[in-house]
Amino acid sequence: MTKVTIVEEIMSANDRLAEQNRALLDAHGVFAINVMASPGAGKTSLILRTITAVAPHLTLGVIEGDTAPVTIDADKVLAAGMPAVQINTGGSCHLDAAMLAKALPQLPLADLDLLVVENVGNLVCPAGFKLGAHANIVVASVPEGDDKPYKYPGIYRGIDALILNKTDLLPYVDFNIPYFRQGIELLNSEAAFFPLSCKTGEGFAAWIEWLLAKVGVMRDA
Ligand code: MG
Ligand code: ZN
């Protein structure tokens, strides 16, 4: 068997499991988002502020992917009053559909409207592994620089929304938003774009409006 064939078989096995995950989520009426980013972009901050914003409208659960058995992020979610499950990838740099399949039954799916999956901090391989989520999100941040779409094109291609976090730092960092957006446009002209600050809350309402609309479409279906 050639190397290419083995890789293709792994990917198609992952895709089949991702479809099963999607079917399980759909059966419980849970809308799931897969949140990807480099380490430190603010995934957990985004999730915590999102919990606060949607709590009056939705019940939300979180799956935290981490390469080490530290529960720092999961503990923060639990402290915010929402169910959370930690996936320790055992050093692997991305989540895959099999890991999600093991985590899903540990959440009260019947009670949830929205599931947020925090992927491992990595801009490369999470894009290659479907999880079965209904929407894929990338969180970029101002200090990472405006050249990321040009350097890590793969992660931006299939996403539904792009968040640019830490806009409160724009006065202090050389970050050219039109250049950044042009890089995204070349890869994916469909993705919604939300510049925001998890620290100040600036721009956050537009993201929440988009998210609530997505969940609402599924509920009404
Ligand atoms: Mg985190
Ligand atoms: Zn990986």
Coordinates of C-alpha atoms and ligand atoms in Angstrom, one line a residue:
M1 CA 0.0 0.0 0.0
T2 CA 1.4 3.4 -0.9
K3 CA 1.7 6.2 1.6
V4 CA -0.9 8.2 -0.2
T5 CA -3.5 5.4 0.0
I6 CA -3.0 5.1 3.8
V7 CA -3.5 8.8 4.3
E8 CA -6.6 8.7 2.2
E9 CA -8.0 5.8 4.2
I10 CA -7.4 7.6 7.5
M11 CA -9.1 10.7 6.1
S12 CA -12.2 8.8 4.9
A13 CA -12.5 7.0 8.2
N14 CA -12.4 10.4 9.9
D15 CA -15.0 11.7 7.6
R16 CA -17.4 8.8 8.3
L17 CA -17.0 9.4 12.0
A18 CA -17.6 13.1 11.5
E19 CA -20.9 12.3 9.7
Q20 CA -21.9 10.1 12.7
N21 CA -21.1 13.0 15.1
R22 CA -23.2 15.3 13.0
A23 CA -26.1 12.9 13.0
L24 CA -25.9 12.6 16.8
L25 CA -25.9 16.4 17.2
D26 CA -28.8 16.8 14.7
A27 CA -30.8 14.1 16.5
H28 CA -30.5 16.2 19.7
G29 CA -31.0 19.6 18.0
V30 CA -27.6 20.8 19.0
F31 CA -25.8 23.3 16.7
A32 CA -22.0 22.8 17.0
I33 CA -19.1 25.1 16.2
N34 CA -15.5 24.1 15.8
V35 CA -13.3 26.9 17.1
M36 CA -9.7 26.9 15.7
A37 CA -6.8 29.3 16.3
S38 CA -3.2 29.5 17.1
P39 CA -2.3 29.3 20.8
G40 CA -3.0 32.6 22.6
A41 CA -5.4 34.1 20.0
G42 CA -8.1 34.1 22.6
K43 CA -10.3 31.0 22.0
T44 CA -11.2 30.5 25.7
S45 CA -11.7 34.2 26.2
L46 CA -14.1 34.2 23.2
I47 CA -15.9 31.2 24.6
L48 CA -16.3 32.7 28.1
R49 CA -17.6 36.0 26.8
T50 CA -19.9 34.1 24.4
I51 CA -21.3 32.1 27.3
T52 CA -22.2 35.3 29.1
A53 CA -23.8 36.8 26.0
V54 CA -25.9 33.8 25.0
A55 CA -26.8 32.4 28.4
P56 CA -30.2 34.2 28.5
H57 CA -31.2 32.6 25.1
L58 CA -29.4 29.2 24.9
T59 CA -27.9 26.4 26.8
L60 CA -24.4 25.8 25.8
G61 CA -21.9 23.0 26.3
V62 CA -18.1 23.1 25.7
I63 CA -15.6 20.5 24.7
E64 CA -12.0 21.6 25.4
G65 CA -9.2 20.1 23.3
D66 CA -5.8 20.3 25.0
T67 CA -2.6 18.5 24.3
A68 CA -1.9 18.1 28.0
P69 CA -4.1 16.9 30.8
V70 CA -4.5 20.4 32.2
T71 CA -8.1 21.5 32.9
I72 CA -7.4 25.2 33.1
D73 CA -9.8 26.1 30.2
A74 CA -12.4 23.5 31.1
D75 CA -12.4 24.7 34.7
K76 CA -13.1 28.3 33.5
V77 CA -16.2 27.1 31.5
L78 CA -17.5 25.0 34.5
A79 CA -17.0 28.1 36.7
A80 CA -19.2 30.0 34.2
G81 CA -21.9 27.5 34.9
M82 CA -21.9 25.5 31.7
P83 CA -21.1 21.8 31.2
A84 CA -17.7 21.1 29.9
V85 CA -15.7 18.1 28.8
Q86 CA -12.0 18.0 28.4
I87 CA -10.3 16.0 25.6
N88 CA -6.7 15.3 26.3
T89 CA -5.2 14.6 22.9
G90 CA -2.1 13.0 24.5
G91 CA 0.2 15.4 22.7
S92 CA -1.6 15.3 19.3
C93 CA -1.8 18.7 17.8
H94 CA -5.4 18.6 16.6
L95 CA -8.8 17.0 17.5
D96 CA -10.3 14.4 15.2
A97 CA -13.7 13.0 14.8
A98 CA -13.0 9.9 16.9
M99 CA -12.0 12.1 19.9
L100 CA -15.2 14.1 19.5
A101 CA -17.2 10.9 19.3
K102 CA -15.9 9.8 22.7
A103 CA -16.6 13.2 24.3
L104 CA -20.1 13.8 23.0
P105 CA -21.9 11.2 25.2
Q106 CA -20.3 12.8 28.3
L107 CA -22.4 16.0 27.7
P108 CA -26.2 16.3 28.4
L109 CA -26.9 16.7 24.6
A110 CA -30.7 16.6 25.0
D111 CA -30.4 19.8 27.2
L112 CA -28.1 21.7 24.9
D113 CA -28.8 24.2 22.1
L114 CA -25.2 25.0 21.2
L115 CA -21.9 23.1 21.5
V116 CA -18.6 24.9 21.3
V117 CA -15.6 22.8 20.5
E118 CA -12.3 24.5 21.3
N119 CA -9.8 22.8 19.1
V120 CA -6.1 22.5 19.9
G121 CA -4.2 25.8 19.3
N122 CA -2.6 25.2 15.9
L123 CA -3.2 26.9 12.5
V124 CA -2.2 23.8 10.4
C125 CA -3.7 20.4 10.9
P126 CA -7.1 21.1 12.6
A127 CA -8.3 22.2 9.2
G128 CA -7.7 18.7 7.8
F129 CA -9.9 16.9 10.3
K130 CA -13.6 17.3 10.1
L131 CA -15.3 16.9 13.4
G132 CA -19.0 17.0 12.4
A133 CA -19.6 20.6 13.5
H134 CA -22.1 22.7 11.7
A135 CA -19.8 25.7 11.5
N136 CA -16.1 26.2 11.5
I137 CA -14.6 29.3 13.0
V138 CA -11.1 30.7 13.1
V139 CA -10.1 33.2 15.8
A140 CA -7.2 35.4 14.6
S141 CA -5.7 38.1 16.7
V142 CA -4.1 41.5 16.1
P143 CA -0.7 40.6 17.7
E144 CA -0.2 37.6 15.5
G145 CA 0.2 39.9 12.5
D146 CA -1.8 40.6 9.3
D147 CA 0.1 38.0 7.1
K148 CA -1.4 34.8 8.6
P149 CA -3.8 34.2 5.7
Y150 CA -0.9 34.2 3.3
K151 CA 1.2 31.9 5.5
Y152 CA -1.4 29.4 6.7
P153 CA -4.0 29.4 3.8
G154 CA -5.4 25.9 4.6
I155 CA -7.2 26.8 7.8
Y156 CA -9.1 29.7 6.2
R157 CA -10.5 27.9 3.2
G158 CA -13.4 26.0 4.7
I159 CA -14.5 28.3 7.5
D160 CA -17.8 30.0 8.0
A161 CA -16.7 32.9 10.2
L162 CA -13.4 34.6 10.9
I163 CA -13.0 36.5 14.2
L164 CA -10.2 39.1 14.5
N165 CA -9.7 39.4 18.3
K166 CA -7.8 41.9 20.4
T167 CA -8.8 44.9 18.2
D168 CA -8.1 47.0 21.4
L169 CA -4.4 46.6 20.5
L170 CA -4.8 48.1 16.9
P171 CA -3.3 51.5 18.0
Y172 CA -0.1 49.8 19.2
V173 CA 0.5 47.1 16.5
D174 CA 1.1 47.5 12.8
F175 CA -1.8 45.5 11.6
N176 CA -3.3 46.3 8.2
I177 CA -6.9 45.1 8.2
P178 CA -7.5 45.6 4.4
Y179 CA -4.3 43.5 3.7
F180 CA -5.5 40.8 6.1
R181 CA -9.0 40.8 4.6
Q182 CA -7.6 40.6 1.1
G183 CA -5.7 37.5 2.0
I184 CA -8.9 35.9 3.3
E185 CA -10.9 37.0 0.3
L186 CA -8.5 35.2 -2.0
L187 CA -9.1 31.9 -0.1
N188 CA -12.7 32.3 1.0
S189 CA -15.0 35.0 0.0
E190 CA -18.0 33.6 1.9
A191 CA -16.7 33.8 5.5
A192 CA -18.4 36.3 7.8
F193 CA -15.8 38.7 9.4
F194 CA -16.0 39.9 13.0
P195 CA -13.3 42.2 14.3
L196 CA -13.8 42.4 18.0
S197 CA -12.2 42.6 21.4
C198 CA -13.0 40.0 24.1
K199 CA -11.4 42.4 26.6
T200 CA -13.6 45.5 25.9
G201 CA -16.6 43.9 24.2
E202 CA -16.2 46.2 21.1
G203 CA -17.7 44.4 18.1
F204 CA -18.9 41.5 20.1
A205 CA -22.6 42.1 19.4
A206 CA -22.3 41.3 15.7
W207 CA -20.7 38.0 16.4
I208 CA -23.4 37.0 18.9
E209 CA -26.1 38.1 16.5
W210 CA -24.6 35.9 13.7
L211 CA -24.3 32.9 16.1
L212 CA -27.8 33.2 17.5
A213 CA -29.2 33.4 13.9
K214 CA -27.3 30.2 13.0
V215 CA -28.6 28.3 16.0
G216 CA -32.1 29.7 15.4
V217 CA -32.2 28.4 11.8
M218 CA -31.5 24.9 13.1
R219 CA -34.1 25.1 15.9
D220 CA -36.7 26.2 13.4
A221 CA -35.9 23.5 10.9
Ligands
MG1 MG -7.9 27.9 25.4
ZN2 ZN -2.2 17.9 14.3

